[in-house]
CSV table of C-alpha atoms (C1' of nucleotides) and ligand atoms in Angstrom, one decimal:
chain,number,residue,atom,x,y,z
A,1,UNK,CA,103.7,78.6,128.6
A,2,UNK,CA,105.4,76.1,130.6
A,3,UNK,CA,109.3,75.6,131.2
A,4,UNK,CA,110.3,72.4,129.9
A,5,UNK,CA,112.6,69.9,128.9
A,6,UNK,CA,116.2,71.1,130.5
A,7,UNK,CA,119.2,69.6,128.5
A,8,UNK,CA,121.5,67.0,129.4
A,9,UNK,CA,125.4,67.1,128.6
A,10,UNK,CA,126.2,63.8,128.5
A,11,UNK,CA,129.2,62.7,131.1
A,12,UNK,CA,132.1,62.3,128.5
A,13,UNK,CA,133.0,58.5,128.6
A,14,UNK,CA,136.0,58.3,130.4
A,15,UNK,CA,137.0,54.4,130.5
A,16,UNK,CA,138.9,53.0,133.3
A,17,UNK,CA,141.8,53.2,131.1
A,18,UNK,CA,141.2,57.0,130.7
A,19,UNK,CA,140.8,55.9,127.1
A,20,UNK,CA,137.8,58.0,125.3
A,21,UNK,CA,135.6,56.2,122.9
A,22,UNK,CA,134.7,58.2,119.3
A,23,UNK,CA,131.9,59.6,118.6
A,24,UNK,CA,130.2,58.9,115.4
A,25,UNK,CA,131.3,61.8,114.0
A,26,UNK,CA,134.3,63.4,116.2
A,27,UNK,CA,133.3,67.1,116.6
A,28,UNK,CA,137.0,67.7,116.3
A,29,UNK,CA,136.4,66.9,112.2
A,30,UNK,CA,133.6,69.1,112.2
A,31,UNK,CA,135.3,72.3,113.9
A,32,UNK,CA,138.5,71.5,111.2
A,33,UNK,CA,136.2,71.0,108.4
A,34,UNK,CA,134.8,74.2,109.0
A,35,UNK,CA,138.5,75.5,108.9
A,36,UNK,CA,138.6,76.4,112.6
A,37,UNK,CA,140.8,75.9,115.4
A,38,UNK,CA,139.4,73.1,117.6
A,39,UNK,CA,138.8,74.4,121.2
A,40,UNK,CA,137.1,72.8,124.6
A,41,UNK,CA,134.1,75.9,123.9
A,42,UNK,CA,134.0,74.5,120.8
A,43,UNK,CA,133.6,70.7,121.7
A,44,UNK,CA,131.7,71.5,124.4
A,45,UNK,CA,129.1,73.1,122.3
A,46,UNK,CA,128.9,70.9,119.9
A,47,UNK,CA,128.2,67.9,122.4
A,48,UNK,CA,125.4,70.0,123.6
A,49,UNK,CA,124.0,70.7,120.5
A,50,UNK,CA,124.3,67.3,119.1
A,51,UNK,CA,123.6,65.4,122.0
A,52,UNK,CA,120.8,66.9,123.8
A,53,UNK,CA,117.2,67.6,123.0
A,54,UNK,CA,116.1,69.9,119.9
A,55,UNK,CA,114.9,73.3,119.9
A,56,UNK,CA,117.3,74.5,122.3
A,57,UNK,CA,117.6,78.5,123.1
A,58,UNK,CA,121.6,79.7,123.2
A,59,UNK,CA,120.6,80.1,126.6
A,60,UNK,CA,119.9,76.7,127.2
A,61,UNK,CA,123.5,75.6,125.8
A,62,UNK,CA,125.2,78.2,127.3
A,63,UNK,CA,123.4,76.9,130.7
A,64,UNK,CA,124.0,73.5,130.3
A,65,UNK,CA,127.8,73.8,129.5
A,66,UNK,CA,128.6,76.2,131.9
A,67,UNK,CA,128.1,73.5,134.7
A,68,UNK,CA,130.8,71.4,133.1
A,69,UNK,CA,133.0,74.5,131.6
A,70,UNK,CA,132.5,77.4,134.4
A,71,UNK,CA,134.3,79.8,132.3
A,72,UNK,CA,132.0,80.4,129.6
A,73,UNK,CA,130.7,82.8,128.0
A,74,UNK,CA,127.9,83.8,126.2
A,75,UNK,CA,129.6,85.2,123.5
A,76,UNK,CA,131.5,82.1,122.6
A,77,UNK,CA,127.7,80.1,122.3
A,78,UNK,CA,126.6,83.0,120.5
A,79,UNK,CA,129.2,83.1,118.3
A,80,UNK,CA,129.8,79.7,117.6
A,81,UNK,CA,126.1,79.4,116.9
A,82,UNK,CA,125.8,81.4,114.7
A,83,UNK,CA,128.9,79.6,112.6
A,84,UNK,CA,127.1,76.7,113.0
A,85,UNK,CA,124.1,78.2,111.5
A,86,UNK,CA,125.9,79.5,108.5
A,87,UNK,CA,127.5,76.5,107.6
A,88,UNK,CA,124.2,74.8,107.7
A,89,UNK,CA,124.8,72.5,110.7
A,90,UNK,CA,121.9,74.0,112.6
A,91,UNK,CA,118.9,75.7,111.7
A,92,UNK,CA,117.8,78.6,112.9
A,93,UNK,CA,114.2,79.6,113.7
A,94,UNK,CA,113.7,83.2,115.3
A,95,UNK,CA,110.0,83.7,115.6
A,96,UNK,CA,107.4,86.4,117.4
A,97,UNK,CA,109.6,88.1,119.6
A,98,UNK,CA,110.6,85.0,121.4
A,99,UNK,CA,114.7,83.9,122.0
A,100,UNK,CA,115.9,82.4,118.9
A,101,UNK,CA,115.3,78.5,118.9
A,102,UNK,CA,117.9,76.0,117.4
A,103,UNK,CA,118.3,72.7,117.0
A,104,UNK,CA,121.0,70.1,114.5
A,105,UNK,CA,120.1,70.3,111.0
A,106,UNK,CA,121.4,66.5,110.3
A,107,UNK,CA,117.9,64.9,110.4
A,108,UNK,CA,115.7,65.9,107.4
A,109,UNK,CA,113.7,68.9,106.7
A,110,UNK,CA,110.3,69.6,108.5
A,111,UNK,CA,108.6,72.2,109.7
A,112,UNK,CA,107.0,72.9,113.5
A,113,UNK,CA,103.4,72.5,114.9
A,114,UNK,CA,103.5,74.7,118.3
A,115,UNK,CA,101.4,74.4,121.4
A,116,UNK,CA,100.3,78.2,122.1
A,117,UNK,CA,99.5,77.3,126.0
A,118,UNK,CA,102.1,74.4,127.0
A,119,UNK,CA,104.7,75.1,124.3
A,120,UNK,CA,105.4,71.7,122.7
A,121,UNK,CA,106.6,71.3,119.2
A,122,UNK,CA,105.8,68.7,117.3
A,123,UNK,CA,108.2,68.3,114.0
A,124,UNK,CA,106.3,67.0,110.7
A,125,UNK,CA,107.2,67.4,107.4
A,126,UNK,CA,104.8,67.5,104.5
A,127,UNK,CA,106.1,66.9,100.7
A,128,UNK,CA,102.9,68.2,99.4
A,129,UNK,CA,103.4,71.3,101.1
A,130,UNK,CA,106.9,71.8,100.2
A,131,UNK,CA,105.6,71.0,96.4
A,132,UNK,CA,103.3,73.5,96.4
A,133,UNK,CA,105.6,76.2,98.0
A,134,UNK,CA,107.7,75.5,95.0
A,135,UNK,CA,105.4,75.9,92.9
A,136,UNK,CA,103.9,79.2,94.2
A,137,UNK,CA,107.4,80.5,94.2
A,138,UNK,CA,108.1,79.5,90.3
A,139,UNK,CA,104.9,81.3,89.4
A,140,UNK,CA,106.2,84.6,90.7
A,141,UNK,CA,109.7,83.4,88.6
A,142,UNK,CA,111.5,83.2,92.3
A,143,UNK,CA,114.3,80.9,92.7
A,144,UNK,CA,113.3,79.4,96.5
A,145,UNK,CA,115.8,79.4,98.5
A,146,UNK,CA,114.1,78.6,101.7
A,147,UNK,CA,111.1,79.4,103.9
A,148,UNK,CA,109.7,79.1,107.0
A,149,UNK,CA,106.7,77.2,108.3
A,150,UNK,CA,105.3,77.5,111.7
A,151,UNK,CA,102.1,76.0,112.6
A,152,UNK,CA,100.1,76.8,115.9
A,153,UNK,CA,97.2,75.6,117.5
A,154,UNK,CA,96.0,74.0,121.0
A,155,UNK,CA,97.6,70.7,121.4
A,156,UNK,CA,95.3,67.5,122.5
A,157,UNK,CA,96.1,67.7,126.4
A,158,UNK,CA,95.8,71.4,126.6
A,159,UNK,CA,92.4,70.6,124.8
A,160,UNK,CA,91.5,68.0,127.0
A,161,UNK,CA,92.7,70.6,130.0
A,162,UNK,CA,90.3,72.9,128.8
A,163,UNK,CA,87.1,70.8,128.8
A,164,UNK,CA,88.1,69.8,132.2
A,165,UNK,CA,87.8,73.7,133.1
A,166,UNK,CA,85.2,74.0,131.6
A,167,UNK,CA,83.0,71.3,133.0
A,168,UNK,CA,84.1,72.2,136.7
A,169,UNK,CA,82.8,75.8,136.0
A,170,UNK,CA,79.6,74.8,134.8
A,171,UNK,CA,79.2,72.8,137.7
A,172,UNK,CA,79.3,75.5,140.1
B,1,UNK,CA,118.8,94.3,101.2
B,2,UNK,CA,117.8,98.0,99.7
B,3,UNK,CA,116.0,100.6,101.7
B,4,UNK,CA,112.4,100.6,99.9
B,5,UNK,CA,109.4,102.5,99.2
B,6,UNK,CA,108.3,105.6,101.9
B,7,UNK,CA,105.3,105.5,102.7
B,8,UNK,CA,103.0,108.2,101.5
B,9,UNK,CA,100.5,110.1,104.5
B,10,UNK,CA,97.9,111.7,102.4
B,11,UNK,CA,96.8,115.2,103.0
B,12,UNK,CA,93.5,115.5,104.5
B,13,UNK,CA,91.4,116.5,102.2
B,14,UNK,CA,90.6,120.0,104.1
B,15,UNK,CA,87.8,121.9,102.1
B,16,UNK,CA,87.0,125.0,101.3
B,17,UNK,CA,84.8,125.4,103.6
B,18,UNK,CA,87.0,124.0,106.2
B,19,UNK,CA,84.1,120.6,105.8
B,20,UNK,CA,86.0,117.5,106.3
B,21,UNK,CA,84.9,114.4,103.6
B,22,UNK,CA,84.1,111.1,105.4
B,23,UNK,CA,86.6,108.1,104.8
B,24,UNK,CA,85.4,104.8,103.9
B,25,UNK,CA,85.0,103.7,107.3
B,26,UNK,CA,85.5,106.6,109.6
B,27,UNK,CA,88.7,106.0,111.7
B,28,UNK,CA,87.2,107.6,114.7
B,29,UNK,CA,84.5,104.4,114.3
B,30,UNK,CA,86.8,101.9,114.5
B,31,UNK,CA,88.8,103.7,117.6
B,32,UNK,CA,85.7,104.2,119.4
B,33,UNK,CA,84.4,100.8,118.5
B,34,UNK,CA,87.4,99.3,120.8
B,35,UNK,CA,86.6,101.4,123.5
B,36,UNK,CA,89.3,103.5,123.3
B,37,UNK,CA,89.8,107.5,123.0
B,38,UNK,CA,89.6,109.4,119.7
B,39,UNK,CA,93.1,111.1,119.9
B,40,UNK,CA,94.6,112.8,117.0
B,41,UNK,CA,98.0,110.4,117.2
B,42,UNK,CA,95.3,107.5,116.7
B,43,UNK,CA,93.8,109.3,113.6
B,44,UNK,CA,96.9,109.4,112.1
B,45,UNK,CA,98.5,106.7,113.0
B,46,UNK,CA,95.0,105.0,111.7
B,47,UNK,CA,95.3,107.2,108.8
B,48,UNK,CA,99.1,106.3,107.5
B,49,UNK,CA,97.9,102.4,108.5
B,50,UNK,CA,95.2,102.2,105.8
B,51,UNK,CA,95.9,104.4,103.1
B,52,UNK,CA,100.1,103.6,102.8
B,53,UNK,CA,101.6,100.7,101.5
B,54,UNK,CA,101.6,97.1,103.5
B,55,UNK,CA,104.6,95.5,105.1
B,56,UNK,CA,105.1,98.6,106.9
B,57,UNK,CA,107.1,98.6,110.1
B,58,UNK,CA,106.9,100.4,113.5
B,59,UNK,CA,109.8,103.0,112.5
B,60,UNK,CA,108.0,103.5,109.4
B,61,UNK,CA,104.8,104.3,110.7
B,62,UNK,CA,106.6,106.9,113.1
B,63,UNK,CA,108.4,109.1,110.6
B,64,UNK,CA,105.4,109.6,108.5
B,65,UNK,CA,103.1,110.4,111.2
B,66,UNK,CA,106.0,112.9,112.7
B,67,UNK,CA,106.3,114.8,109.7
B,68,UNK,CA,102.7,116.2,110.4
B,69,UNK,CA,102.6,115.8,114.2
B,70,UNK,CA,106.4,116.6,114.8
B,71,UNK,CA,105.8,115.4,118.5
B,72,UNK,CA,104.4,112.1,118.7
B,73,UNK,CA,106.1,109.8,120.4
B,74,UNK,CA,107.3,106.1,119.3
B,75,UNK,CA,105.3,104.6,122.2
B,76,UNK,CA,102.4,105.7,121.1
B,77,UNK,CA,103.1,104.1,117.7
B,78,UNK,CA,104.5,100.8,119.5
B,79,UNK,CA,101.5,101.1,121.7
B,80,UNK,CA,98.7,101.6,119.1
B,81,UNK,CA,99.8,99.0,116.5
B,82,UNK,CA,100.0,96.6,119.7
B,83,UNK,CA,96.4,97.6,120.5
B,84,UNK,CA,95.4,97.4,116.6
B,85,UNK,CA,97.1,93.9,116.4
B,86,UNK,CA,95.4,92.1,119.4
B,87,UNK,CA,92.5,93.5,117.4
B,88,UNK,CA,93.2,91.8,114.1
B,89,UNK,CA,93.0,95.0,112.2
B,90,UNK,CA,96.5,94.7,112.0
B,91,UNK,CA,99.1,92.0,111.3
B,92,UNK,CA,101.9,91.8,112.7
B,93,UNK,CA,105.1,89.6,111.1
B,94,UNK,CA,108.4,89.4,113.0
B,95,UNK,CA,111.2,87.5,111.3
B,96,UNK,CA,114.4,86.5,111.4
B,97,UNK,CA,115.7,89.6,114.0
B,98,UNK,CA,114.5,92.1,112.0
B,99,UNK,CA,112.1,94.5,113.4
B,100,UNK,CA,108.4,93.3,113.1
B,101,UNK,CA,106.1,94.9,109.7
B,102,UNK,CA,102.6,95.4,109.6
B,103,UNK,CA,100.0,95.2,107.5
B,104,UNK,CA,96.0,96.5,107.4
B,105,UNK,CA,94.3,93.1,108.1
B,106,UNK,CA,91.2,93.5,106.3
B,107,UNK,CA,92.6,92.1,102.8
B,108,UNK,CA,92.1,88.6,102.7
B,109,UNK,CA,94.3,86.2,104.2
B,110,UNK,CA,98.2,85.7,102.2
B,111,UNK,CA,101.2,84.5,103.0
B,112,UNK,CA,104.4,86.1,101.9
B,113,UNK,CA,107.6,85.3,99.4
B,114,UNK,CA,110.1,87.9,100.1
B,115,UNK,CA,113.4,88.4,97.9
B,116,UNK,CA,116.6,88.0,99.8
B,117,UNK,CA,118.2,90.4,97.9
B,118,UNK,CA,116.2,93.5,96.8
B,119,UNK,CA,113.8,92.7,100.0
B,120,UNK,CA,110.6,92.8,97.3
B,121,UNK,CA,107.7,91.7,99.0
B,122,UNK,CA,104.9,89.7,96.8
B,123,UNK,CA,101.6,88.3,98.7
B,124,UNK,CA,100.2,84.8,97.5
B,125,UNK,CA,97.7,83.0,99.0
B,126,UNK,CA,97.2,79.1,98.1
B,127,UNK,CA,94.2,77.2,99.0
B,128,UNK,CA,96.1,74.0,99.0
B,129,UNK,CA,98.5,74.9,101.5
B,130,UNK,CA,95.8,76.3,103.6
B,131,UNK,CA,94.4,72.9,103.6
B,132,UNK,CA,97.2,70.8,104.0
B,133,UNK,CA,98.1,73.1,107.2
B,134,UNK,CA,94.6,71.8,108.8
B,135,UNK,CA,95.1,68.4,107.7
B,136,UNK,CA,98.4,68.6,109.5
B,137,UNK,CA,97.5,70.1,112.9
B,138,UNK,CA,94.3,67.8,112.8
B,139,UNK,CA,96.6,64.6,112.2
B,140,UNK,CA,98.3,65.8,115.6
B,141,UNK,CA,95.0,66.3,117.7
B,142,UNK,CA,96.1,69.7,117.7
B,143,UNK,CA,93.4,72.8,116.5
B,144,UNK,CA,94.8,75.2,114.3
B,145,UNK,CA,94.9,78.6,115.5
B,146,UNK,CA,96.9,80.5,113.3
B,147,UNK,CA,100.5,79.7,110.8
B,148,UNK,CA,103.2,81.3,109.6
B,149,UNK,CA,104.5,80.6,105.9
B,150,UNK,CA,107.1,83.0,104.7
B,151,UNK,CA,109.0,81.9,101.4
B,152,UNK,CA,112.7,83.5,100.4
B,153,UNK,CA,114.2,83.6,97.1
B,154,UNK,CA,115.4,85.7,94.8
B,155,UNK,CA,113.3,87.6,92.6
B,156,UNK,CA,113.0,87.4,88.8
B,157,UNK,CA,115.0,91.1,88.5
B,158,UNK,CA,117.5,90.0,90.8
B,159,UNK,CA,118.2,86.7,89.4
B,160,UNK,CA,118.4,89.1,85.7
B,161,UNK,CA,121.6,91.2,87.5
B,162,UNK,CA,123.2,88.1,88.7
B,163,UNK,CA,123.4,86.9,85.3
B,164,UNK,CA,124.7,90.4,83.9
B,165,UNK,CA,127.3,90.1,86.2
B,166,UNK,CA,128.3,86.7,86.0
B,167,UNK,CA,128.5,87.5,81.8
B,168,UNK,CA,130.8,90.8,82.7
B,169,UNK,CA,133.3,88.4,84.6
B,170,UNK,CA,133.8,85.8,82.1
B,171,UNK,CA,133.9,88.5,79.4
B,172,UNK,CA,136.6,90.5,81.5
C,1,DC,C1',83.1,124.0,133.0
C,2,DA,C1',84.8,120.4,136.2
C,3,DA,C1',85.8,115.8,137.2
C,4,DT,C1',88.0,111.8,136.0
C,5,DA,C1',89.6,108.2,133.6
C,6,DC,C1',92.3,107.5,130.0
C,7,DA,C1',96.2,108.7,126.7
C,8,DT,C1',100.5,110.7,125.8
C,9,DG,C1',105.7,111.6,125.3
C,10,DA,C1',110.3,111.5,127.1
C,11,DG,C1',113.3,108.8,128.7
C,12,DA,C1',114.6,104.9,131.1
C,13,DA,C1',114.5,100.0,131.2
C,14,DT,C1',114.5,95.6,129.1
C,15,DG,C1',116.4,91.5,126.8
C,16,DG,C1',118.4,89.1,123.2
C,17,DA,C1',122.1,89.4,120.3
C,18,DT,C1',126.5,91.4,118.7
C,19,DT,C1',130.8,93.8,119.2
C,20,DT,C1',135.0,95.2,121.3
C,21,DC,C1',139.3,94.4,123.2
C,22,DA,C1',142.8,92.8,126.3
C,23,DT,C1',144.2,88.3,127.3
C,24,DT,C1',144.7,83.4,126.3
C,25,DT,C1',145.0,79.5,123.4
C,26,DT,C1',145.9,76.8,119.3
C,27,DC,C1',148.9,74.8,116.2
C,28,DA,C1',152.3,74.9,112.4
C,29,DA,C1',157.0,75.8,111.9
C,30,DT,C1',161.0,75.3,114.1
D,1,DA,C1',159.5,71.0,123.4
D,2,DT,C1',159.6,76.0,122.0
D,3,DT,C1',158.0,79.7,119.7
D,4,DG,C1',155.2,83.1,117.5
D,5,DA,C1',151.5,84.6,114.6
D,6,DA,C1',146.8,84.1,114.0
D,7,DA,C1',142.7,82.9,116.0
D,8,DA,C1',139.6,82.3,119.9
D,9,DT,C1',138.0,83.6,124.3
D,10,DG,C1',135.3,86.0,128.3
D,11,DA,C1',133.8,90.2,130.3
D,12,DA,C1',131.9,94.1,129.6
D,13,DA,C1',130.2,97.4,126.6
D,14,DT,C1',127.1,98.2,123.0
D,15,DC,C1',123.3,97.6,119.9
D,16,DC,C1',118.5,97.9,118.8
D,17,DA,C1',113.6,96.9,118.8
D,18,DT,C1',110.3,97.0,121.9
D,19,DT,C1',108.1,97.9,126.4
D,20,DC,C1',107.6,100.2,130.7
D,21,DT,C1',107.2,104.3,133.9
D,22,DC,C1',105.4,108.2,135.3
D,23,DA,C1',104.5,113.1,135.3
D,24,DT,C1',101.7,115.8,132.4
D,25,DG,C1',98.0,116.4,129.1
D,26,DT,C1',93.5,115.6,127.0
D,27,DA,C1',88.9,113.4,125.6
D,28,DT,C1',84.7,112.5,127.4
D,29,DT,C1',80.6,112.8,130.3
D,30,DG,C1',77.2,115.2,132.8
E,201,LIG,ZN1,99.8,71.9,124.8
E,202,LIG,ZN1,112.5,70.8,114.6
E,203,LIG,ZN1,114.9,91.0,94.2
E,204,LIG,ZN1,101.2,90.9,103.1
DNA sequence: CAATACATGAGAATGGATTTCATTTTCAAT
DNA sequence: ATTGAAAATGAAATCCATTCTCATGTATTG
């Protein structure tokens, strides 16, 4: 399985006037919503997780702030992580024995479709699926509370890759 | 999350006459069948596989097996349900951090919906979903090769306590 | 039985995640 | 601005499931 897509932290936007433009939604109002002390760690996680791609490892965010913040660690991305995952901000998805893989939980719910030789994830969601789920639960009288759904398979290039293989050996 | 059933290691049925009664399917079969060595840790390991109950994990497997062969070792355990795994006699669930569980393979295919807080395991299996899942991957391009679907909730019993309760504080 | 390839157990190593704790930082009350 | 209590931090220690290492033991074959 492939590396792939590194993160970006985004250069904050310091204007000429050394003025700083808001965000959408300032992290400062998240970390104080969540009744905690607003901190650079803090911001600079949240920038991370918010701005880059999804799926990210704590590895990854701890990587990608540590070039702007040297003196991280990884028990603040660890820790705040995990807060953030509690309060629902991110999900969570800890699968096979793999690192666990986050990513913000502001967009709506869907479930994962992963590449088993190039690692890409594709995000689809599937309301007959989650209907169904529901309704398997209710038969066994379960209040659902959530549930996991992780597909895998062989996406198209790595299909394609393969008939190319293949070919050449057959050829030989 | 309680501590649940042990798991039972059945007594070989040693005879009389000291005759040994054939199992279903013989596990020395299906350890020679993979090419492998009959060992007595395979046999039991085998043995404690098939005959306790699913959902089992590594640990589990261990402490049953030790009890009659006080000195088998945890990597032969680790190593065997590895072995038994990339088989598919065995399958193996890791979520969430927890360690991974087991189960004999043979039953037909199920998915799981586990109660968050009694840790009661039922199996389900649901046509429909398995279909959707394929319709899914194929809208991608991407061939299926295996899923994960694991539902949490909370159990009929447990949702019964939280209701007890809730009725002891208002009446207090 | 001997030869040999394979299997084993003990313990060390791994790697992600969490905890600990001495130090630093935030921020509300001065 | 100053202060002090509470909260947050980083480094390192620790946890824990799993895997690896390797010296020793054993199953299998002829
Ligand atoms: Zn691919
Ligand atoms: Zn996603
Ligand atoms: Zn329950
Ligand atoms: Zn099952």
């Amino acid at each position: 399985m492939d590396k792939s897509s590194p993160l970006q932290l985004p250069t904050s936007n310091s204007g000429t006037t050394g003025r700083t433009r808001k965000a959408s939604v300032p992290g400062k109002k998240i970390i104080r919503d969540l009744g905690l002390k607003v901190t650079t760690q803090r911001l600079d996680i949240l920038e991370v997780v918010r701005s880059g791609p999804n799926h990210f490892t704590a590895q990854d965010v701890f990587e990608t702030v540590v070039k702007r913040s040297p003196d991280i660690g990884f028990a603040t991305v660890y820790r705040f992580l995990r807060t953030l995952t509690d309060a629902s901000f991110v999900t969570e998805i800890r699968m096979g024995g793999m690192p666990a893989r986050y990513e913000w939980a502001a967009k709506d719910h869907h479930d994962h479709l992963t590449c088993n030789s190039c690692g890409k994830i594709v995000e689809f969601e599937n309301e007959e699926i989650e209907r169904l789920q529901e309704k398997v639960a209710l038969r066994f009288g379960f209040l659902l509370t959530s549930h996991v759904l992780e597909l895998y398979g062989v996406c198209p290039e790595c299909r394609q890759k393969k008939v190319s293989q293949a070919d050449a050996e057959n050829s030989r």
